[in-house]
XYZ file of C-alpha atoms in Angstrom:
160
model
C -19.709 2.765 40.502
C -18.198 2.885 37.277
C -17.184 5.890 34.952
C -16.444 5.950 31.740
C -15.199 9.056 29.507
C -15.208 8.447 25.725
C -14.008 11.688 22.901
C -14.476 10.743 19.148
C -15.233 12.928 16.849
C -16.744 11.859 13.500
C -15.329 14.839 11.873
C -11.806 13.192 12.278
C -10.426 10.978 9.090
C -9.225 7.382 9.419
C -5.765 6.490 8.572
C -5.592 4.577 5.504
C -3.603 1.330 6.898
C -1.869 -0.311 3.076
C -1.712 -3.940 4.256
C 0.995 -6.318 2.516
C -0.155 -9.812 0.382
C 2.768 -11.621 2.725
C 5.009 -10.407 5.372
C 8.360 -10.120 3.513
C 6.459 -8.628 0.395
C 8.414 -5.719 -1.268
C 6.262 -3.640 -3.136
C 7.983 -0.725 -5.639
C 9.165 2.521 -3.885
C 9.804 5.117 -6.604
C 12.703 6.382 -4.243
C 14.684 3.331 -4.038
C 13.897 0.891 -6.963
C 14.746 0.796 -10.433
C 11.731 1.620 -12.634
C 13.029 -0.447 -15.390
C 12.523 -3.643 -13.156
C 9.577 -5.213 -14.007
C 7.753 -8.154 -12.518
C 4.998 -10.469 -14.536
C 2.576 -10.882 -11.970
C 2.888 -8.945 -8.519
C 0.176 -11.122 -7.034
C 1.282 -14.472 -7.395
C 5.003 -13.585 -6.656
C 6.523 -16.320 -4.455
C 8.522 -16.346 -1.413
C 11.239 -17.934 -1.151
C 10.089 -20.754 1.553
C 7.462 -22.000 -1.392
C 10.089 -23.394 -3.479
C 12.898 -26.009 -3.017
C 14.442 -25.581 -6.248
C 17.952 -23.923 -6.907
C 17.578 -20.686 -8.325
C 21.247 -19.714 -8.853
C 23.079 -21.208 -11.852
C 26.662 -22.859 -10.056
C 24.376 -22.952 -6.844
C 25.639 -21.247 -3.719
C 29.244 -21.986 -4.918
C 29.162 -19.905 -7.436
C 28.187 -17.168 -4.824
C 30.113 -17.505 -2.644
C 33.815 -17.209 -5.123
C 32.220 -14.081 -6.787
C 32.141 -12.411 -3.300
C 35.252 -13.613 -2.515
C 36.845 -12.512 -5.673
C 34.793 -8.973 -5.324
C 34.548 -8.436 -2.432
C 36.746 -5.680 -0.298
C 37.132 -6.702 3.356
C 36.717 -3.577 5.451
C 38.229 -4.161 8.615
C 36.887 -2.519 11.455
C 36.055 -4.021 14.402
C 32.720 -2.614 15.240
C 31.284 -4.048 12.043
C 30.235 -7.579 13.148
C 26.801 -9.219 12.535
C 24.493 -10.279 9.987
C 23.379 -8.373 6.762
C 20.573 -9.488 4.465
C 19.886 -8.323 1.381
C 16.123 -9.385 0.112
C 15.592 -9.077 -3.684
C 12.818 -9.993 -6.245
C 13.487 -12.508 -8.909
C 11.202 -11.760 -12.183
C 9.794 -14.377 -14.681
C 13.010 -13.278 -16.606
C 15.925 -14.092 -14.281
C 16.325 -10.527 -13.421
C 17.163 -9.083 -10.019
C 15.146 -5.987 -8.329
C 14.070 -3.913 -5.186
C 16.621 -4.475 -3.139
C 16.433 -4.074 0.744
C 19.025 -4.300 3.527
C 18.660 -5.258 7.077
C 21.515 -5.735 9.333
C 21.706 -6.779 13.282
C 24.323 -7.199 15.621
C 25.304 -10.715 17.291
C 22.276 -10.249 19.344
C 19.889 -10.103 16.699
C 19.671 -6.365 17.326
C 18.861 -3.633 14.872
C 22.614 -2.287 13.505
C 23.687 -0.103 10.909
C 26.910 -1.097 9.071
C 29.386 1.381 7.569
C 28.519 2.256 4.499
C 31.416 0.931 2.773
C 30.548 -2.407 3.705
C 26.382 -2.432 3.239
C 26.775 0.001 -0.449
C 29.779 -2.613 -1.168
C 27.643 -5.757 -0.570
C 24.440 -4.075 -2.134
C 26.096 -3.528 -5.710
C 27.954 -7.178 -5.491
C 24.199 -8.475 -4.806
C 23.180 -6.565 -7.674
C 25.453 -7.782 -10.130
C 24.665 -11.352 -9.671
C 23.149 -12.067 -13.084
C 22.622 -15.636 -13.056
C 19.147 -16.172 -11.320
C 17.214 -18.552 -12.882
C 13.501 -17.735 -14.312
C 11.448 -19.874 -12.161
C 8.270 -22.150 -13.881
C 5.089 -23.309 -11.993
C 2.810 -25.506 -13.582
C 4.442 -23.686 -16.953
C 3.935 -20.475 -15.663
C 6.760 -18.172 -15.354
C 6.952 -16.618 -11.681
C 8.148 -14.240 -10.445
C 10.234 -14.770 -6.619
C 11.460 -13.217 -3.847
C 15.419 -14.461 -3.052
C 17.516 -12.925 0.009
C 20.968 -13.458 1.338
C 22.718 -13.084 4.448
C 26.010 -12.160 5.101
C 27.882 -12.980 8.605
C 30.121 -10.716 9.443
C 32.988 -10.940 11.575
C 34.562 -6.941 11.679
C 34.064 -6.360 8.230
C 35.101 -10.101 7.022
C 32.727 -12.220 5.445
C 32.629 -14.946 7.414
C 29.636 -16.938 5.710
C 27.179 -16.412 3.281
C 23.246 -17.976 3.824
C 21.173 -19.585 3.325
């Protein structure tokens, strides 16, 4: 025979469950983000795989000698991995809502000291020559990341 036991009770209220547009969407936290930084058109921001055009003026070149100019090795050998940094681009060329993420050589969640991720966090910031990105003559607006490898405390390549 077969039992079954149910409880609901209608008095009890639903989470509200805030879905993104796309996974890798970064909508504004108050907390974190600048409120200055603003975007043209939230909804028809693109991601980064949409678009095969260079958005950095010099290219990854030019990013890679201003972090190696700027940047402040900090040796310690437990700090090994990758770091990413995800960003918006706006219509203007301007940089916003930044995000870290780091994991070990196994792909596993990892916190870095914070002299390394605050250090790479306000170089990423201070990149100021994104370029405003058209499509069919619209400006857009578009999301940009980069990753750092990491080799204790060494950059040892910057991606993509």
């Amino acid at each position: 025979g077969w039992c079954c036991i149910c409880s609901c009770t209608p008095t009890e209220k639903m989470e509200q469950t805030t879905y993104l547009r796309w996974i890798g969407d970064i909508p504004f936290d108050h907390k974190l983000d600048d409120p200055d930084f603003k975007v043209c058109d939230e909804e028809k921001a693109v991601q980064y795989f949409w678009f095969n055009e260079k958005t950095y003026r010099g290219e990854k070149g030019a990013i890679e000698d201003f972090f190696a100019q700027n940047y402040r090795p900090q040796k310690a050998k437990k700090e090994s991995g990758l770091l990413r940094v995800r960003f918006m681009v706006n219509c203007e060329g301007q940089s916003g809502r930044f995000r870290i993420l780091g994991m070990d050589e196994n792909y596993q969640p990892k916190e870095f000291d914070t002299s390394i991720t605050r250090q790479l966090l306000r170089l990423t910031k201070a990149l100021d020559q994104w370029k405003a990105l058209r499509y069919k003559e619209q400006p857009k607006d578009y999301y940009q990341y980069l990753i750092f490898k990491l080799e204790k405390g060494i950059i040892k390549e910057i991606l993509p």
